[in-house]
Amino acid sequence: MSNENAFLALADFLIPAHGKMPKFSDVCGYADVEKSLDFRVDLKPGFARGIAVDPGTGAEARLESLNKEDGEAFSAITTIAIATYYMSPRVRELIGYPGQENVPYDSKATQIYLTNGSLGHVIARGRKYRPTPGL
Amino acid sequence: MTVEVLADRGARARRDEEVDVVIVGAGPSGSVAALHLARAGISVVVLEQGEWPDYADYTGARPEHELVSTKLWHPNPNVRDNPNDYPVDTSTTDINPLMFAGVGGSATLYGAQWMHFLPSDFRVRSMDGVAEDWPFTYEDLLPYQLEIEREVGVSGLAGDPAYPPRGAYPFPALPMGSVGQRGALGMEKMGWHWWPGSNAIPSEKFGELNPCVRRGTCLTGCPEGAKSTTDRSHWPLALKAGARLVTRARVKEIETNEQGLATGVVYVDANGRDRRQRAKVVIVCANGVGTPRLLLMSGGSRTPDGLANSSGLVGKRLMMHPFASVLASYEDPLDSWRGPFGQQVYSLEFYETDESRGFVRGSKWNCMPSGGPVGVSGATGSKVYVAESGRFQDFWGANLHENVARRFGHSLIWGIVGEDLPEESNQVVLSKDLVDSDGLPAPQIVYKVNENSNRLLKFNIDRCLESVRAAGAIETLVSTPVRESGWHLIGTTVMGDDPKRSVVDQWGACHDVPNLYVMDASTFPTSGATNPTATIMAVALRNTRRMIGERRNQKVA
Ligand SMILES: Cc1cc2nc3c(=O)[nH]c(=O)nc-3n(C[C@H](O)[C@H](O)[C@H](O)COP(=O)(O)OP(=O)(O)OC[C@H]3O[C@@H](n4cnc5c(N)ncnc54)[C@H](O)[C@@H]3O)c2cc1C
Ligand code: SF4
């Protein structure tokens, strides 16, 4: 099995299609995976070990054994899979995530807690601190 | 003239020159001391092991943010693995200390939650019969707190009944998002205290700081230059006033003469060469781990137990604020990837001692957004919401999609900061085998979460669950105590009047070495339960003002 197929099999087990959400390989190609690895070169050795596990066994059994025997490889495979998936523009659109966007605002706008009376309740409940004069 | 040009000019140290003051560390505390000393016409050199931040490196605005920041901007130096940091031996601690090396210090990664300590924090012995009172009071410190707020550009709303009356904040509070409103709703349902968050994030343009645009990545560096860190708030002014800053300069030893007075420091420069900076006064601002580490590395054969350590207390009484978090998900959307991250709301409902609860002292809660899909999935990373023994299948497959659908954009996090009481067994020592990139011994942390903290966290988590459920939470996830939560490093060179029971006096001067000062949170006798940076900077300002006023009486080598 090529590296590409070995990883995609694991990734599709971790991130299958479910409801409106696509499976990993429907929205991410191996080029995306390699791009992610270039952002995290520290994960490359664990990733390489992770995809080298006996391809004869099924994805779940391979992940099970990595999780037990090589935490670093398991972590590299899962981190790359999840991060690559949620970077996909299609996935972001489906979950309604524009990224860490810029949202300018009016700093002088009156905040709702000042008009709906909620902060007034806090003030009405009175002083909370313990004064310490003379101590 | 740009900051870059000024910074470059500042870095050119003159060989063998003796300056009035050398400061170790360019974080919040060292930056305050440098600015005010330079403005008073005192010659000052600051040595910082890290570098100037490059804002282009902050990934907050880029798609790869969640992937990259969990390594490059991780608050644990052992994970970051950057040679500018020193590693920390964490094999003997329940909580990992978190920090960052660079101009701006650990605040490069801070949440910018801006809180003063409360009056009772300075009087815990008198009021609650535990630990020690501080040598000064809340009222003594307040004018310095307010002055620092103006330098930092803090936003917030005055009038909180959990504090004595105070003046207005320099900037209006940041807008409270849906996350804050939902957090406040739960507190309101319970009839408990809450208040709009105060943050070191100006809501309007201020000096070198841009207005916050709610990108929500404050904990991994603010790409907008909106979160107040001293590389922007203090250093441009300090450099203009004549302070000099040398980066990639790791101090390995404070030197003393036969009379036991400090004569300067030896540091390793960017090229790995040892250099000496002579000074009349040495100020250490390297944080609650770096400061005792440096004192323990210094002293040579004259004081083999470390410099300024006749009390035996250097490194001891480490406090790190055991921390728990509660993530709560709701049916309706809360846009919970949006900042500020920062605190949108805080609560001091359980701050003061109530002995019927079975513990002394209390907690501060802060309500924050829960962030992007990878983080809230709980499936990878620091495992904050994942039981170590859990089956991996619980977080993957269909469960992943369902967890993300329930939490992403629909959840908030209450952080619970508990006051940590000082214990001599909780301490910083020098590691016997781990070294930094210059071969200097790494600090080792010996720390156990004590019984008071365990009870305090349990009580507060139970209350927090009541509050989030009252506001309609459909899912709650608790993490306690969070291992990666040692962001407040306090107490390791305690201040006091008695040289046998303390390391420094109330002005930060070491009892054993009168021209050696500590001006970071190492000197705090107790930890309070609020985020400490406001108090750290205010105490540094108070000490610096006193040093300037008393300069003619300062004993020097
Ligand atoms: C993730 C995170 C979140 C936080 N959130 C908040 C918050 O919301 N609110 C709050 O109030 N506080 C928060 N804090 C804590 C805050 O960052 C610290 O209280 C503050 O930075 C302490 O300032 P300091 O100057 O004393 O130490 P530091 O900021 O740690 O600076 C010390 C500097 O000294 C340098 N140094 C150390 N040893 C040497 C040496 N031998 N030679 C040369 N240089 C040396 C270091 O490189 C560093 O730059 C947070 C911290 C972290 C890590
Ligand atoms: S929320 Fe504001 S301060 Fe925080 S990262 Fe975004 S722009 Fe910067």
PDB file of C-alpha atoms in Angstrom, chain B residues 166-393:
ATOM      1  CA  ARG B 166     -11.753  52.942  41.975  1.00  0.00           C
ATOM      2  CA  GLY B 167     -11.450  55.373  39.070  1.00  0.00           C
ATOM      3  CA  ALA B 168     -12.543  54.708  35.490  1.00  0.00           C
ATOM      4  CA  TYR B 169     -10.575  52.383  33.252  1.00  0.00           C
ATOM      5  CA  PRO B 170      -8.591  54.082  30.478  1.00  0.00           C
ATOM      6  CA  PHE B 171     -10.792  52.429  27.790  1.00  0.00           C
ATOM      7  CA  PRO B 172     -14.395  51.195  27.658  1.00  0.00           C
ATOM      8  CA  ALA B 173     -14.905  47.461  28.192  1.00  0.00           C
ATOM      9  CA  LEU B 174     -14.576  45.306  25.090  1.00  0.00           C
ATOM     10  CA  PRO B 175     -17.919  44.262  23.624  1.00  0.00           C
ATOM     11  CA  MET B 176     -19.416  41.294  25.418  1.00  0.00           C
ATOM     12  CA  GLY B 177     -20.097  38.556  22.869  1.00  0.00           C
ATOM     13  CA  SER B 178     -22.788  35.891  23.066  1.00  0.00           C
ATOM     14  CA  VAL B 179     -20.382  33.776  25.110  1.00  0.00           C
ATOM     15  CA  GLY B 180     -20.128  36.405  27.826  1.00  0.00           C
ATOM     16  CA  GLN B 181     -23.858  37.031  27.793  1.00  0.00           C
ATOM     17  CA  ARG B 182     -24.569  33.325  28.260  1.00  0.00           C
ATOM     18  CA  GLY B 183     -21.992  33.059  31.052  1.00  0.00           C
ATOM     19  CA  ALA B 184     -23.559  36.068  32.773  1.00  0.00           C
ATOM     20  CA  LEU B 185     -27.037  34.603  32.366  1.00  0.00           C
ATOM     21  CA  GLY B 186     -26.073  31.527  34.389  1.00  0.00           C
ATOM     22  CA  MET B 187     -24.662  33.686  37.155  1.00  0.00           C
ATOM     23  CA  GLU B 188     -27.736  35.887  37.094  1.00  0.00           C
ATOM     24  CA  LYS B 189     -30.007  32.847  37.439  1.00  0.00           C
ATOM     25  CA  MET B 190     -28.049  31.815  40.522  1.00  0.00           C
ATOM     26  CA  GLY B 191     -27.997  35.364  41.926  1.00  0.00           C
ATOM     27  CA  TRP B 192     -24.199  35.347  41.903  1.00  0.00           C
ATOM     28  CA  HIS B 193     -21.590  37.966  41.194  1.00  0.00           C
ATOM     29  CA  TRP B 194     -20.381  38.603  37.652  1.00  0.00           C
ATOM     30  CA  TRP B 195     -18.844  41.590  35.910  1.00  0.00           C
ATOM     31  CA  PRO B 196     -17.879  42.504  32.323  1.00  0.00           C
ATOM     32  CA  GLY B 197     -14.282  41.485  31.699  1.00  0.00           C
ATOM     33  CA  SER B 198     -11.362  43.841  32.167  1.00  0.00           C
ATOM     34  CA  ASN B 199      -8.544  43.123  29.755  1.00  0.00           C
ATOM     35  CA  ALA B 200      -5.123  44.472  28.783  1.00  0.00           C
ATOM     36  CA  ILE B 201      -6.550  44.980  25.309  1.00  0.00           C
ATOM     37  CA  PRO B 202      -7.429  48.592  24.517  1.00  0.00           C
ATOM     38  CA  SER B 203     -10.759  48.881  22.756  1.00  0.00           C
ATOM     39  CA  GLU B 204      -9.421  51.862  20.798  1.00  0.00           C
ATOM     40  CA  LYS B 205      -6.082  52.724  19.159  1.00  0.00           C
ATOM     41  CA  PHE B 206      -3.522  53.501  21.847  1.00  0.00           C
ATOM     42  CA  GLY B 207       0.124  54.349  21.102  1.00  0.00           C
ATOM     43  CA  GLU B 208       1.639  51.382  19.254  1.00  0.00           C
ATOM     44  CA  LEU B 209      -1.432  49.237  20.023  1.00  0.00           C
ATOM     45  CA  ASN B 210      -4.156  48.760  17.424  1.00  0.00           C
ATOM     46  CA  PRO B 211      -7.803  48.333  18.366  1.00  0.00           C
ATOM     47  CA  CYS B 212      -8.789  44.720  19.028  1.00  0.00           C
ATOM     48  CA  VAL B 213     -10.776  43.138  16.197  1.00  0.00           C
ATOM     49  CA  ARG B 214     -11.924  40.120  18.228  1.00  0.00           C
ATOM     50  CA  ARG B 215      -9.837  37.591  16.336  1.00  0.00           C
ATOM     51  CA  GLY B 216      -9.794  35.448  19.436  1.00  0.00           C
ATOM     52  CA  THR B 217      -6.232  34.184  19.278  1.00  0.00           C
ATOM     53  CA  CYS B 218      -4.756  36.177  22.153  1.00  0.00           C
ATOM     54  CA  LEU B 219      -3.308  33.075  23.834  1.00  0.00           C
ATOM     55  CA  THR B 220      -1.121  32.340  20.839  1.00  0.00           C
ATOM     56  CA  GLY B 221       0.044  35.892  20.115  1.00  0.00           C
ATOM     57  CA  CYS B 222      -2.094  38.700  18.739  1.00  0.00           C
ATOM     58  CA  PRO B 223      -1.464  39.135  14.985  1.00  0.00           C
ATOM     59  CA  GLU B 224      -3.194  42.532  15.066  1.00  0.00           C
ATOM     60  CA  GLY B 225      -0.825  44.087  17.601  1.00  0.00           C
ATOM     61  CA  ALA B 226      -3.886  44.810  19.739  1.00  0.00           C
ATOM     62  CA  LYS B 227      -3.155  42.847  22.899  1.00  0.00           C
ATOM     63  CA  SER B 228      -1.025  44.940  25.199  1.00  0.00           C
ATOM     64  CA  THR B 229       2.448  43.535  25.648  1.00  0.00           C
ATOM     65  CA  THR B 230       5.425  45.582  26.705  1.00  0.00           C
ATOM     66  CA  ASP B 231       7.246  45.285  23.364  1.00  0.00           C
ATOM     67  CA  ARG B 232       4.534  47.749  22.238  1.00  0.00           C
ATOM     68  CA  SER B 233       3.385  49.499  25.408  1.00  0.00           C
ATOM     69  CA  HIS B 234       6.720  50.098  27.168  1.00  0.00           C
ATOM     70  CA  TRP B 235       9.741  49.351  25.020  1.00  0.00           C
ATOM     71  CA  PRO B 236       9.300  52.058  22.362  1.00  0.00           C
ATOM     72  CA  LEU B 237       9.204  54.603  25.198  1.00  0.00           C
ATOM     73  CA  ALA B 238      12.013  52.991  27.193  1.00  0.00           C
ATOM     74  CA  LEU B 239      14.331  52.920  24.180  1.00  0.00           C
ATOM     75  CA  LYS B 240      13.560  56.557  23.433  1.00  0.00           C
ATOM     76  CA  ALA B 241      14.383  57.382  27.048  1.00  0.00           C
ATOM     77  CA  GLY B 242      17.795  55.731  26.598  1.00  0.00           C
ATOM     78  CA  ALA B 243      17.354  52.211  27.992  1.00  0.00           C
ATOM     79  CA  ARG B 244      19.399  49.574  26.204  1.00  0.00           C
ATOM     80  CA  LEU B 245      18.049  46.117  25.449  1.00  0.00           C
ATOM     81  CA  VAL B 246      20.219  43.158  24.497  1.00  0.00           C
ATOM     82  CA  THR B 247      18.284  40.171  23.161  1.00  0.00           C
ATOM     83  CA  ARG B 248      19.492  36.563  22.982  1.00  0.00           C
ATOM     84  CA  ALA B 249      21.486  37.316  26.120  1.00  0.00           C
ATOM     85  CA  ARG B 250      21.104  34.574  28.704  1.00  0.00           C
ATOM     86  CA  VAL B 251      22.355  35.523  32.150  1.00  0.00           C
ATOM     87  CA  LYS B 252      24.204  32.639  33.772  1.00  0.00           C
ATOM     88  CA  GLU B 253      25.463  34.245  36.968  1.00  0.00           C
ATOM     89  CA  ILE B 254      25.137  37.301  39.180  1.00  0.00           C
ATOM     90  CA  GLU B 255      28.601  38.286  40.353  1.00  0.00           C
ATOM     91  CA  THR B 256      29.451  39.614  43.817  1.00  0.00           C
ATOM     92  CA  ASN B 257      32.585  41.005  45.479  1.00  0.00           C
ATOM     93  CA  GLU B 258      34.288  40.168  48.788  1.00  0.00           C
ATOM     94  CA  GLN B 259      31.810  42.398  50.646  1.00  0.00           C
ATOM     95  CA  GLY B 260      28.933  40.386  49.248  1.00  0.00           C
ATOM     96  CA  LEU B 261      27.676  43.216  47.016  1.00  0.00           C
ATOM     97  CA  ALA B 262      26.566  42.580  43.439  1.00  0.00           C
ATOM     98  CA  THR B 263      28.970  43.844  40.762  1.00  0.00           C
ATOM     99  CA  GLY B 264      27.052  42.805  37.644  1.00  0.00           C
ATOM    100  CA  VAL B 265      26.223  39.687  35.667  1.00  0.00           C
ATOM    101  CA  VAL B 266      27.778  37.257  33.219  1.00  0.00           C
ATOM    102  CA  TYR B 267      25.677  36.325  30.206  1.00  0.00           C
ATOM    103  CA  VAL B 268      25.969  34.134  27.145  1.00  0.00           C
ATOM    104  CA  ASP B 269      25.469  36.214  24.007  1.00  0.00           C
ATOM    105  CA  ALA B 270      23.830  35.252  20.698  1.00  0.00           C
ATOM    106  CA  ASN B 271      27.123  33.784  19.481  1.00  0.00           C
ATOM    107  CA  GLY B 272      27.564  31.599  22.551  1.00  0.00           C
ATOM    108  CA  ARG B 273      30.290  33.802  24.045  1.00  0.00           C
ATOM    109  CA  ASP B 274      30.422  34.722  27.726  1.00  0.00           C
ATOM    110  CA  ARG B 275      30.154  38.445  28.359  1.00  0.00           C
ATOM    111  CA  ARG B 276      30.190  40.512  31.519  1.00  0.00           C
ATOM    112  CA  GLN B 277      27.867  43.447  32.198  1.00  0.00           C
ATOM    113  CA  ARG B 278      29.051  45.433  35.190  1.00  0.00           C
ATOM    114  CA  ALA B 279      26.421  47.375  37.113  1.00  0.00           C
ATOM    115  CA  LYS B 280      25.942  49.195  40.398  1.00  0.00           C
ATOM    116  CA  VAL B 281      22.571  47.522  40.897  1.00  0.00           C
ATOM    117  CA  VAL B 282      21.199  44.223  39.560  1.00  0.00           C
ATOM    118  CA  ILE B 283      17.434  43.662  39.181  1.00  0.00           C
ATOM    119  CA  VAL B 284      16.132  40.176  38.431  1.00  0.00           C
ATOM    120  CA  CYS B 285      12.774  39.985  36.607  1.00  0.00           C
ATOM    121  CA  ALA B 286      12.983  36.456  35.231  1.00  0.00           C
ATOM    122  CA  ASN B 287       9.685  35.165  36.742  1.00  0.00           C
ATOM    123  CA  GLY B 288       8.887  32.778  39.601  1.00  0.00           C
ATOM    124  CA  VAL B 289      10.916  29.986  38.011  1.00  0.00           C
ATOM    125  CA  GLY B 290      13.714  31.858  36.179  1.00  0.00           C
ATOM    126  CA  THR B 291      14.534  34.133  39.104  1.00  0.00           C
ATOM    127  CA  PRO B 292      15.221  31.439  41.736  1.00  0.00           C
ATOM    128  CA  ARG B 293      17.009  29.424  39.042  1.00  0.00           C
ATOM    129  CA  LEU B 294      19.426  32.318  38.454  1.00  0.00           C
ATOM    130  CA  LEU B 295      19.982  32.921  42.181  1.00  0.00           C
ATOM    131  CA  LEU B 296      20.615  29.200  42.719  1.00  0.00           C
ATOM    132  CA  MET B 297      23.120  29.221  39.815  1.00  0.00           C
ATOM    133  CA  SER B 298      24.936  32.227  41.358  1.00  0.00           C
ATOM    134  CA  GLY B 299      27.000  32.740  44.475  1.00  0.00           C
ATOM    135  CA  GLY B 300      29.952  30.464  43.708  1.00  0.00           C
ATOM    136  CA  SER B 301      31.948  28.992  46.561  1.00  0.00           C
ATOM    137  CA  ARG B 302      31.142  31.884  48.929  1.00  0.00           C
ATOM    138  CA  THR B 303      27.458  30.921  49.042  1.00  0.00           C
ATOM    139  CA  PRO B 304      27.209  27.349  47.738  1.00  0.00           C
ATOM    140  CA  ASP B 305      23.455  27.195  48.446  1.00  0.00           C
ATOM    141  CA  GLY B 306      22.845  30.035  46.019  1.00  0.00           C
ATOM    142  CA  LEU B 307      22.969  33.795  46.194  1.00  0.00           C
ATOM    143  CA  ALA B 308      20.801  35.718  48.699  1.00  0.00           C
ATOM    144  CA  ASN B 309      19.771  32.409  50.236  1.00  0.00           C
ATOM    145  CA  SER B 310      20.766  32.635  53.909  1.00  0.00           C
ATOM    146  CA  SER B 311      17.097  32.067  54.754  1.00  0.00           C
ATOM    147  CA  GLY B 312      17.078  28.869  52.676  1.00  0.00           C
ATOM    148  CA  LEU B 313      13.890  30.110  51.013  1.00  0.00           C
ATOM    149  CA  VAL B 314      15.139  30.790  47.483  1.00  0.00           C
ATOM    150  CA  GLY B 315      13.044  28.594  45.197  1.00  0.00           C
ATOM    151  CA  LYS B 316      10.635  27.567  47.954  1.00  0.00           C
ATOM    152  CA  ARG B 317       6.908  28.368  48.395  1.00  0.00           C
ATOM    153  CA  LEU B 318       6.191  28.101  44.658  1.00  0.00           C
ATOM    154  CA  MET B 319       2.519  28.881  43.949  1.00  0.00           C
ATOM    155  CA  MET B 320       0.961  28.171  40.530  1.00  0.00           C
ATOM    156  CA  HIS B 321      -2.803  28.618  41.008  1.00  0.00           C
ATOM    157  CA  PRO B 322      -4.307  25.148  40.475  1.00  0.00           C
ATOM    158  CA  PHE B 323      -6.840  25.584  37.686  1.00  0.00           C
ATOM    159  CA  ALA B 324      -9.984  23.792  36.566  1.00  0.00           C
ATOM    160  CA  SER B 325     -12.091  24.383  33.502  1.00  0.00           C
ATOM    161  CA  VAL B 326     -15.703  23.700  32.660  1.00  0.00           C
ATOM    162  CA  LEU B 327     -16.760  23.636  29.018  1.00  0.00           C
ATOM    163  CA  ALA B 328     -20.517  24.042  28.545  1.00  0.00           C
ATOM    164  CA  SER B 329     -22.392  23.608  25.250  1.00  0.00           C
ATOM    165  CA  TYR B 330     -25.763  25.158  24.416  1.00  0.00           C
ATOM    166  CA  GLU B 331     -28.390  24.582  21.738  1.00  0.00           C
ATOM    167  CA  ASP B 332     -28.222  28.099  20.349  1.00  0.00           C
ATOM    168  CA  PRO B 333     -25.241  29.622  18.548  1.00  0.00           C
ATOM    169  CA  LEU B 334     -22.730  31.626  20.593  1.00  0.00           C
ATOM    170  CA  ASP B 335     -20.129  32.375  17.853  1.00  0.00           C
ATOM    171  CA  SER B 336     -17.684  30.909  20.288  1.00  0.00           C
ATOM    172  CA  TRP B 337     -14.575  31.159  18.124  1.00  0.00           C
ATOM    173  CA  ARG B 338     -14.696  34.963  18.400  1.00  0.00           C
ATOM    174  CA  GLY B 339     -12.548  36.924  20.818  1.00  0.00           C
ATOM    175  CA  PRO B 340     -11.560  38.576  22.894  1.00  0.00           C
ATOM    176  CA  PHE B 341      -9.929  35.683  24.600  1.00  0.00           C
ATOM    177  CA  GLY B 342      -9.365  37.586  27.252  1.00  0.00           C
ATOM    178  CA  GLN B 343     -12.222  37.274  29.606  1.00  0.00           C
ATOM    179  CA  GLN B 344     -15.657  38.396  28.510  1.00  0.00           C
ATOM    180  CA  VAL B 345     -17.035  38.057  32.043  1.00  0.00           C
ATOM    181  CA  TYR B 346     -15.472  37.276  35.410  1.00  0.00           C
ATOM    182  CA  SER B 347     -16.926  36.303  38.764  1.00  0.00           C
ATOM    183  CA  LEU B 348     -15.629  36.832  42.279  1.00  0.00           C
ATOM    184  CA  GLU B 349     -18.657  35.185  43.947  1.00  0.00           C
ATOM    185  CA  PHE B 350     -16.482  32.654  45.777  1.00  0.00           C
ATOM    186  CA  TYR B 351     -13.366  34.769  46.243  1.00  0.00           C
ATOM    187  CA  GLU B 352     -13.474  35.290  50.000  1.00  0.00           C
ATOM    188  CA  THR B 353     -13.115  32.647  52.702  1.00  0.00           C
ATOM    189  CA  ASP B 354     -16.231  30.873  53.948  1.00  0.00           C
ATOM    190  CA  GLU B 355     -15.094  28.143  56.317  1.00  0.00           C
ATOM    191  CA  SER B 356     -18.351  26.223  55.982  1.00  0.00           C
ATOM    192  CA  ARG B 357     -17.082  25.188  52.529  1.00  0.00           C
ATOM    193  CA  GLY B 358     -14.233  23.168  54.023  1.00  0.00           C
ATOM    194  CA  PHE B 359     -11.311  25.202  52.705  1.00  0.00           C
ATOM    195  CA  VAL B 360      -9.766  28.636  53.141  1.00  0.00           C
ATOM    196  CA  ARG B 361      -9.486  31.431  50.604  1.00  0.00           C
ATOM    197  CA  GLY B 362     -11.236  31.272  47.258  1.00  0.00           C
ATOM    198  CA  SER B 363     -11.376  31.530  43.520  1.00  0.00           C
ATOM    199  CA  LYS B 364     -11.839  33.739  40.514  1.00  0.00           C
ATOM    200  CA  TRP B 365     -13.799  32.530  37.488  1.00  0.00           C
ATOM    201  CA  ASN B 366     -13.406  33.805  33.947  1.00  0.00           C
ATOM    202  CA  CYS B 367     -15.696  33.143  31.026  1.00  0.00           C
ATOM    203  CA  MET B 368     -14.020  32.674  27.646  1.00  0.00           C
ATOM    204  CA  PRO B 369     -14.886  31.511  24.141  1.00  0.00           C
ATOM    205  CA  SER B 370     -14.058  27.882  23.418  1.00  0.00           C
ATOM    206  CA  GLY B 371     -12.240  28.385  20.102  1.00  0.00           C
ATOM    207  CA  GLY B 372     -11.929  26.487  16.829  1.00  0.00           C
ATOM    208  CA  PRO B 373     -13.201  23.025  15.826  1.00  0.00           C
ATOM    209  CA  VAL B 374      -9.971  21.121  16.461  1.00  0.00           C
ATOM    210  CA  GLY B 375      -9.686  22.407  20.023  1.00  0.00           C
ATOM    211  CA  VAL B 376     -13.306  21.785  21.013  1.00  0.00           C
ATOM    212  CA  SER B 377     -13.301  18.286  19.517  1.00  0.00           C
ATOM    213  CA  GLY B 378     -11.164  17.214  22.479  1.00  0.00           C
ATOM    214  CA  ALA B 379      -9.739  14.585  20.159  1.00  0.00           C
ATOM    215  CA  THR B 380      -6.144  15.686  20.026  1.00  0.00           C
ATOM    216  CA  GLY B 381      -3.629  18.095  21.500  1.00  0.00           C
ATOM    217  CA  SER B 382      -3.295  18.696  25.197  1.00  0.00           C
ATOM    218  CA  LYS B 383      -6.129  16.257  25.987  1.00  0.00           C
ATOM    219  CA  VAL B 384      -7.774  18.838  28.230  1.00  0.00           C
ATOM    220  CA  TYR B 385     -11.143  17.163  27.850  1.00  0.00           C
ATOM    221  CA  VAL B 386      -9.957  13.635  27.191  1.00  0.00           C
ATOM    222  CA  ALA B 387      -9.498  10.994  29.856  1.00  0.00           C
ATOM    223  CA  GLU B 388      -6.032   9.493  29.360  1.00  0.00           C
ATOM    224  CA  SER B 389      -7.560   6.023  29.668  1.00  0.00           C
ATOM    225  CA  GLY B 390     -10.431   6.813  27.279  1.00  0.00           C
ATOM    226  CA  ARG B 391     -11.034   4.714  24.167  1.00  0.00           C
ATOM    227  CA  PHE B 392      -9.855   6.644  21.153  1.00  0.00           C
ATOM    228  CA  GLN B 393     -13.050   5.658  19.330  1.00  0.00           C
TER     229      GLN B 393
END
